[in-house]
Amino acid sequence: MRKVAIIGVGHVGSTTAYTLISKNIVDELVLFDSKDTILKAELNDLMDGQMEQANQVRLIGPDVAELADTDVIIFSAGDISIFEGNPDRFAELNLTKTIVEEWAPVIRDSGFEGIILNITNPCDVITQYLQELTELPQERVIGTGTSLDTGRMKHAISKSMKVHPSAIDGYVIGEHGESQFVAWSSVRIGGTPISEILTDDRLDVLDNAARDGGWVTFRGKGYTSYGIAIQAARIAEAILNDNHLVVPVSHYHQAEGCYVGSPAKVSRQGISESFPLKLSTAEQEKWRHTIQTIHSMHATI
Ligand SMILES: NC(=O)c1ccc[n+]([C@@H]2O[C@H](COP(=O)([O-])OP(=O)(O)OC[C@H]3O[C@@H](n4cnc5c(N)ncnc54)[C@H](O)[C@@H]3O)[C@@H](O)[C@H]2O)c1
């Protein structure tokens, strides 16, 4: 049985639930939200939605006892309206740290033995705080990190160069936030380094497009949902199926003393291997800056 729990079924949690069900990634799905009316509505709508599906997911209401044999907890509780007029993921920390303080002891005492996949912002700091308060092994607490930003980078390149995304290799790394950057030295199109194809000016434009991609969506609809739901679902699938997906997730970097996004192998036991990129001198400087940013955010908790 593949069992996932989602804590916080707002725009992101509910779209992730829908994605897990429609892509046949789960057998059992437990939903939690502090707003009872939202929770009941989402459970009902998802139930309606799966009526014509061949696979029927067991949809379960909020019961902490269900966490004991849950494989993956997806943490997506927060309040997206905080970003209105305040375009920095750091803005949500005052609220989201209190949600971690509420849920971490519950998760710890539930007998949960699986993997936590955090989406809630600021993603790297909240993932670290979840690990610290649940006291789960570091490899079993992961954040979606720069997986979505890497998707946004591929979107920008694919549109600008008119190439299929499958031809694009490479990563956005660092904080899931303003100090993230495209590690251009890792990016290849059909095996050719992109730096041999595009000028630095064009790379700068694409870097900004990747960083601002989320705000384009946010400004239009007040939240983002599909991009992150697809990333969360594929990472959850990698854990459930033990498929060794290499993806830029937020995970603990011993040398840096914090959680930060970079490519890592995701398997049934969580993070099984980290793949440090060979960065250029300029990229190393950006890496140091992003690490400092994460440390100073974490220090405010
Ligand atoms: N990491 C990423 O790439 C990424 C992408 C998009 C959104 N996000 C983040 O994901 C989170 C959710 O975004 P959203 O658009 O769904 O927000 P939202 O405001 O639509 O939904 C948040 C949900 O969390 C619930 N909630 C609040 N406090 C709770 C608590 N104590 N216990 C249980 N549930 C609680 C709310 O009732 C609400 O239903 C935010 O932190 C957002 O910034 C991250």
Coordinates of C-alpha atoms and ligand atoms in Angstrom, one line a residue:
M1 CA 0.0 0.0 0.0
R2 CA 1.3 3.5 -0.9
K3 CA 0.1 5.9 1.7
V4 CA 0.6 9.6 1.7
A5 CA -0.7 12.3 4.1
I6 CA -1.0 16.0 3.2
I7 CA -1.0 18.6 5.9
G8 CA -2.6 21.8 4.5
V9 CA -5.0 21.4 1.6
G10 CA -5.1 24.9 0.2
H11 CA -4.3 25.6 -3.4
V12 CA -1.0 23.6 -3.3
G13 CA -2.1 20.7 -1.1
S14 CA -5.4 20.1 -2.9
T15 CA -3.7 20.2 -6.3
T16 CA -1.0 17.8 -5.1
A17 CA -3.8 15.5 -3.8
Y18 CA -5.5 15.6 -7.2
T19 CA -2.2 15.0 -9.0
L20 CA -1.4 12.0 -6.8
I21 CA -4.8 10.5 -7.5
S22 CA -5.1 11.2 -11.2
K23 CA -1.5 9.9 -11.9
N24 CA -2.2 6.7 -9.8
I25 CA 0.7 7.4 -7.4
V26 CA -1.1 6.5 -4.2
D27 CA -3.5 3.9 -2.7
E28 CA -4.4 5.8 0.5
L29 CA -4.4 9.5 1.1
V30 CA -5.0 11.2 4.5
L31 CA -5.8 14.9 4.5
F32 CA -5.4 17.5 7.3
D33 CA -6.2 21.2 7.4
S34 CA -7.0 23.6 10.2
K35 CA -10.1 24.7 8.3
D36 CA -12.7 22.0 8.7
T37 CA -15.0 23.3 5.9
I38 CA -12.1 23.4 3.4
L39 CA -11.0 19.9 4.4
K40 CA -14.5 18.4 4.0
A41 CA -15.0 20.1 0.7
E42 CA -11.7 18.9 -0.7
L43 CA -12.4 15.3 0.4
N44 CA -15.8 15.4 -1.2
D45 CA -14.6 17.0 -4.5
L46 CA -11.7 14.5 -4.8
M47 CA -14.1 11.6 -4.1
D48 CA -16.4 12.9 -6.8
G49 CA -13.5 13.3 -9.2
Q50 CA -12.2 9.7 -8.8
M51 CA -15.6 8.0 -9.5
E52 CA -14.8 7.2 -13.1
Q53 CA -11.2 6.2 -12.4
A54 CA -10.2 2.5 -12.6
N55 CA -8.1 2.9 -9.4
Q56 CA -10.0 4.0 -6.3
V57 CA -7.9 5.8 -3.7
R58 CA -8.9 5.3 -0.1
L59 CA -9.5 9.0 1.0
I60 CA -9.2 9.4 4.8
G61 CA -10.2 12.4 7.0
P62 CA -7.9 13.9 9.6
D63 CA -6.8 11.2 12.0
V64 CA -3.3 11.5 13.5
A65 CA -3.3 7.7 14.2
E66 CA -3.1 7.2 10.4
L67 CA 0.4 8.7 10.3
A68 CA 2.0 5.6 12.0
D69 CA 2.0 3.7 8.7
T70 CA 2.1 6.6 6.3
D71 CA 5.0 6.5 3.8
V72 CA 5.2 10.2 2.9
I73 CA 3.9 13.3 4.7
I74 CA 3.6 16.3 2.3
F75 CA 3.7 19.5 4.3
S76 CA 1.9 22.3 2.6
A77 CA 0.2 24.3 5.3
G78 CA 0.6 28.1 5.3
D79 CA -1.2 31.2 4.1
I80 CA -0.5 32.3 0.6
S81 CA -2.4 35.6 1.0
I82 CA 0.6 36.9 3.1
F83 CA 2.5 37.4 -0.2
E84 CA 0.0 39.9 -1.5
G85 CA 2.1 43.1 -1.8
N86 CA 5.1 41.4 -0.3
P87 CA 7.0 39.4 -2.9
D88 CA 9.5 37.5 -0.8
R89 CA 9.0 34.0 0.5
F90 CA 10.6 35.0 3.8
A91 CA 7.4 37.0 4.6
E92 CA 5.6 33.8 5.5
L93 CA 8.1 32.6 8.1
N94 CA 6.4 34.2 11.1
L95 CA 3.3 32.1 10.5
T96 CA 4.8 28.9 9.1
K97 CA 7.3 28.5 11.9
T98 CA 4.3 28.3 14.3
I99 CA 2.6 25.7 12.1
V100 CA 5.8 23.6 12.3
E101 CA 5.8 24.0 16.1
E102 CA 2.3 22.7 16.2
W103 CA 2.8 19.8 13.9
A104 CA 6.3 18.5 14.6
P105 CA 5.5 17.1 18.0
V106 CA 2.3 15.5 16.6
I107 CA 4.4 13.8 13.8
R108 CA 7.1 12.8 16.2
D109 CA 4.7 11.2 18.7
S110 CA 2.6 9.5 16.0
G111 CA 5.1 6.7 15.3
F112 CA 5.6 8.0 11.8
E113 CA 8.5 6.2 10.1
G114 CA 8.4 7.6 6.6
I115 CA 9.7 10.7 4.7
I116 CA 8.5 14.3 5.2
L117 CA 8.4 16.2 1.9
N118 CA 8.1 19.9 2.7
I119 CA 6.6 22.5 0.3
T120 CA 5.8 25.3 2.8
N121 CA 7.8 28.5 2.5
P122 CA 10.4 29.7 3.1
C123 CA 11.1 26.1 1.9
D124 CA 14.7 25.5 3.0
V125 CA 14.3 27.0 6.5
I126 CA 11.0 25.4 7.1
T127 CA 12.4 22.0 6.0
Q128 CA 15.3 22.4 8.4
Y129 CA 13.0 23.5 11.3
L130 CA 10.7 20.4 10.6
Q131 CA 13.8 18.2 10.8
E132 CA 15.0 19.8 14.0
L133 CA 11.7 19.6 15.8
T134 CA 10.6 16.2 14.6
E135 CA 14.2 14.9 15.3
L136 CA 13.8 12.5 12.3
P137 CA 17.1 11.6 10.5
Q138 CA 18.1 14.4 8.1
E139 CA 17.9 12.1 5.1
R140 CA 14.2 11.5 5.9
V141 CA 13.2 15.2 5.8
I142 CA 13.3 16.8 2.3
G143 CA 12.1 20.0 0.8
T144 CA 10.9 20.5 -2.8
G145 CA 13.7 23.1 -2.9
T146 CA 14.7 24.3 -6.4
S147 CA 12.9 21.5 -8.3
L148 CA 10.1 23.9 -9.3
D149 CA 12.7 26.6 -10.2
T150 CA 14.6 24.2 -12.3
G151 CA 11.3 23.5 -14.1
R152 CA 10.9 27.2 -14.6
M153 CA 14.4 27.5 -16.0
K154 CA 13.6 24.7 -18.5
H155 CA 10.4 26.5 -19.4
A156 CA 12.3 29.7 -20.1
I157 CA 15.0 28.0 -22.2
S158 CA 12.5 25.8 -24.1
K159 CA 10.4 28.8 -25.0
S160 CA 13.4 31.0 -26.0
M161 CA 15.3 28.4 -27.9
K162 CA 12.4 26.4 -29.2
V163 CA 13.7 23.1 -27.9
H164 CA 11.8 20.3 -26.2
P165 CA 12.4 20.4 -22.4
S166 CA 13.7 16.8 -22.5
A167 CA 16.7 18.1 -24.4
I168 CA 17.6 20.4 -21.5
D169 CA 19.8 19.2 -18.6
G170 CA 20.9 21.3 -15.7
Y171 CA 19.8 22.8 -12.4
V172 CA 18.7 25.9 -10.5
I173 CA 20.3 25.6 -7.1
G174 CA 20.4 27.3 -3.7
E175 CA 17.5 28.8 -1.7
H176 CA 14.0 28.4 -3.1
G177 CA 13.8 32.2 -3.0
E178 CA 15.4 35.3 -4.3
S179 CA 19.0 34.2 -3.8
Q180 CA 18.6 31.0 -6.0
F181 CA 20.6 30.9 -9.3
V182 CA 20.9 28.9 -12.4
A183 CA 24.1 27.0 -12.3
W184 CA 24.8 27.6 -16.0
S185 CA 28.0 25.5 -15.9
S186 CA 25.6 22.5 -15.4
V187 CA 23.2 23.3 -18.2
R188 CA 23.4 21.5 -21.5
I189 CA 21.2 21.4 -24.6
G190 CA 21.4 18.1 -26.4
G191 CA 24.7 17.6 -24.6
T192 CA 26.3 20.9 -25.6
P193 CA 27.0 23.4 -22.8
I194 CA 24.6 26.3 -23.1
S195 CA 27.4 28.7 -22.5
E196 CA 28.7 27.7 -26.0
I197 CA 25.4 28.5 -27.5
L198 CA 24.1 31.7 -25.8
T199 CA 25.8 34.9 -24.8
D200 CA 26.1 35.9 -21.1
D201 CA 23.4 38.6 -21.6
R202 CA 20.9 36.1 -22.9
L203 CA 21.7 33.8 -20.0
D204 CA 21.0 36.6 -17.6
V205 CA 17.6 37.2 -19.1
L206 CA 16.8 33.5 -18.8
D207 CA 18.1 33.4 -15.2
N208 CA 15.7 36.3 -14.3
A209 CA 12.8 34.5 -16.2
A210 CA 13.4 31.4 -14.0
R211 CA 13.5 33.4 -10.8
D212 CA 10.4 35.5 -11.7
G213 CA 8.4 32.7 -13.2
G214 CA 6.5 32.1 -10.0
W215 CA 5.6 35.8 -9.5
V216 CA 4.2 35.9 -13.1
T217 CA 1.7 33.2 -12.1
F218 CA 1.2 34.7 -8.6
R219 CA 0.4 38.1 -9.9
G220 CA -2.3 36.7 -12.2
K221 CA -4.1 34.2 -9.9
G222 CA -2.9 35.0 -6.4
Y223 CA -1.1 31.6 -5.9
T224 CA 0.8 29.0 -7.8
S225 CA -0.3 25.3 -7.9
Y226 CA 0.2 23.1 -11.0
G227 CA 4.0 23.5 -11.2
I228 CA 4.7 22.7 -7.6
A229 CA 2.0 19.9 -7.4
I230 CA 3.7 18.1 -10.4
Q231 CA 7.1 18.4 -8.7
A232 CA 5.8 17.2 -5.3
A233 CA 4.0 14.3 -6.9
R234 CA 7.1 13.1 -8.8
I235 CA 9.3 13.3 -5.7
A236 CA 6.6 11.5 -3.7
E237 CA 6.5 8.9 -6.5
A238 CA 10.3 8.5 -6.4
I239 CA 10.1 7.8 -2.6
L240 CA 7.1 5.4 -2.9
N241 CA 8.6 3.5 -5.9
D242 CA 12.2 3.7 -4.7
N243 CA 13.1 4.9 -8.2
H244 CA 16.3 6.8 -7.5
L245 CA 15.2 10.0 -9.1
V246 CA 17.9 12.7 -9.2
V247 CA 16.2 16.0 -8.6
P248 CA 17.3 19.4 -7.1
V249 CA 15.6 19.1 -3.6
S250 CA 16.4 20.9 -0.4
H251 CA 18.4 18.5 1.7
Y252 CA 20.9 18.8 4.5
H253 CA 24.4 19.8 3.4
Q254 CA 26.9 18.9 6.2
A255 CA 29.6 21.3 4.9
E256 CA 27.2 24.2 4.9
G257 CA 25.3 23.3 8.1
C258 CA 21.9 23.9 6.5
Y259 CA 19.2 22.7 4.1
V260 CA 19.6 24.0 0.6
G261 CA 18.5 22.9 -2.9
S262 CA 20.9 20.9 -5.1
P263 CA 20.7 17.7 -7.0
A264 CA 20.2 14.6 -4.9
K265 CA 19.1 11.0 -5.3
V266 CA 15.6 10.4 -3.8
S267 CA 14.7 6.8 -2.9
R268 CA 12.6 4.9 -0.4
Q269 CA 14.8 5.9 2.5
G270 CA 14.8 9.6 1.5
I271 CA 18.0 11.2 0.3
S272 CA 20.5 8.5 -0.5
E273 CA 23.1 10.5 -2.3
S274 CA 24.0 14.2 -2.9
F275 CA 25.6 15.3 -6.2
P276 CA 27.7 18.4 -5.7
L277 CA 28.0 20.4 -8.9
K278 CA 31.4 21.7 -10.1
L279 CA 30.7 25.4 -10.0
S280 CA 32.6 28.2 -11.7
T281 CA 34.2 30.9 -9.5
A282 CA 31.3 33.3 -10.0
E283 CA 28.8 30.5 -9.2
Q284 CA 30.7 29.6 -6.0
E285 CA 30.2 33.2 -4.9
K286 CA 26.5 33.0 -5.6
W287 CA 26.4 29.7 -3.6
R288 CA 28.1 31.4 -0.6
H289 CA 25.5 34.2 -0.8
T290 CA 22.5 31.8 -0.9
I291 CA 23.9 29.8 2.1
Q292 CA 24.3 33.0 4.1
T293 CA 20.7 34.1 3.2
I294 CA 19.4 30.7 4.5
H295 CA 21.5 30.9 7.7
S296 CA 20.3 34.5 8.4
M297 CA 16.6 33.5 7.9
H298 CA 17.0 30.5 10.1
A299 CA 18.6 32.6 12.8
T300 CA 15.4 34.7 13.0
I301 CA 13.4 31.7 14.3
Ligands
LIG1 N1 8.1 25.3 -2.4 C1 7.5 25.8 -3.4 O1 8.0 25.6 -4.5 C2 6.1 26.4 -3.2 C3 5.3 26.7 -4.3 C4 4.0 27.2 -4.1 C5 3.6 27.5 -2.8 N2 4.5 27.2 -1.8 C6 4.1 27.4 -0.4 O2 3.1 26.3 0.0 C7 2.3 26.7 1.1 C8 0.9 26.5 0.7 O3 0.5 27.4 -0.4 P1 -1.0 27.5 -0.8 O4 -1.1 28.4 -2.0 O5 -1.7 26.2 -0.8 O6 -1.6 28.4 0.4 P2 -3.1 28.5 0.9 O7 -3.2 29.7 1.8 O8 -4.0 28.3 -0.3 O9 -3.3 27.1 1.8 C9 -2.7 26.9 3.0 C10 -3.6 25.9 3.7 O10 -2.9 25.6 5.0 C11 -3.9 25.5 6.0 N3 -3.3 25.7 7.3 C12 -2.9 26.8 7.9 N4 -2.5 26.6 9.1 C13 -2.6 25.2 9.3 C14 -2.3 24.4 10.4 N5 -1.8 24.9 11.5 N6 -2.6 23.1 10.3 C15 -3.1 22.6 9.1 N7 -3.4 23.3 8.1 C16 -3.1 24.7 8.2 C17 -4.9 26.6 5.6 O11 -6.1 26.4 6.2 C18 -4.9 26.5 4.1 O12 -6.0 25.6 3.7 C19 2.7 28.2 1.3 O13 3.7 28.2 2.3 C20 3.3 28.6 0.0 O14 4.2 29.7 0.1 C21 5.7 26.6 -2.0

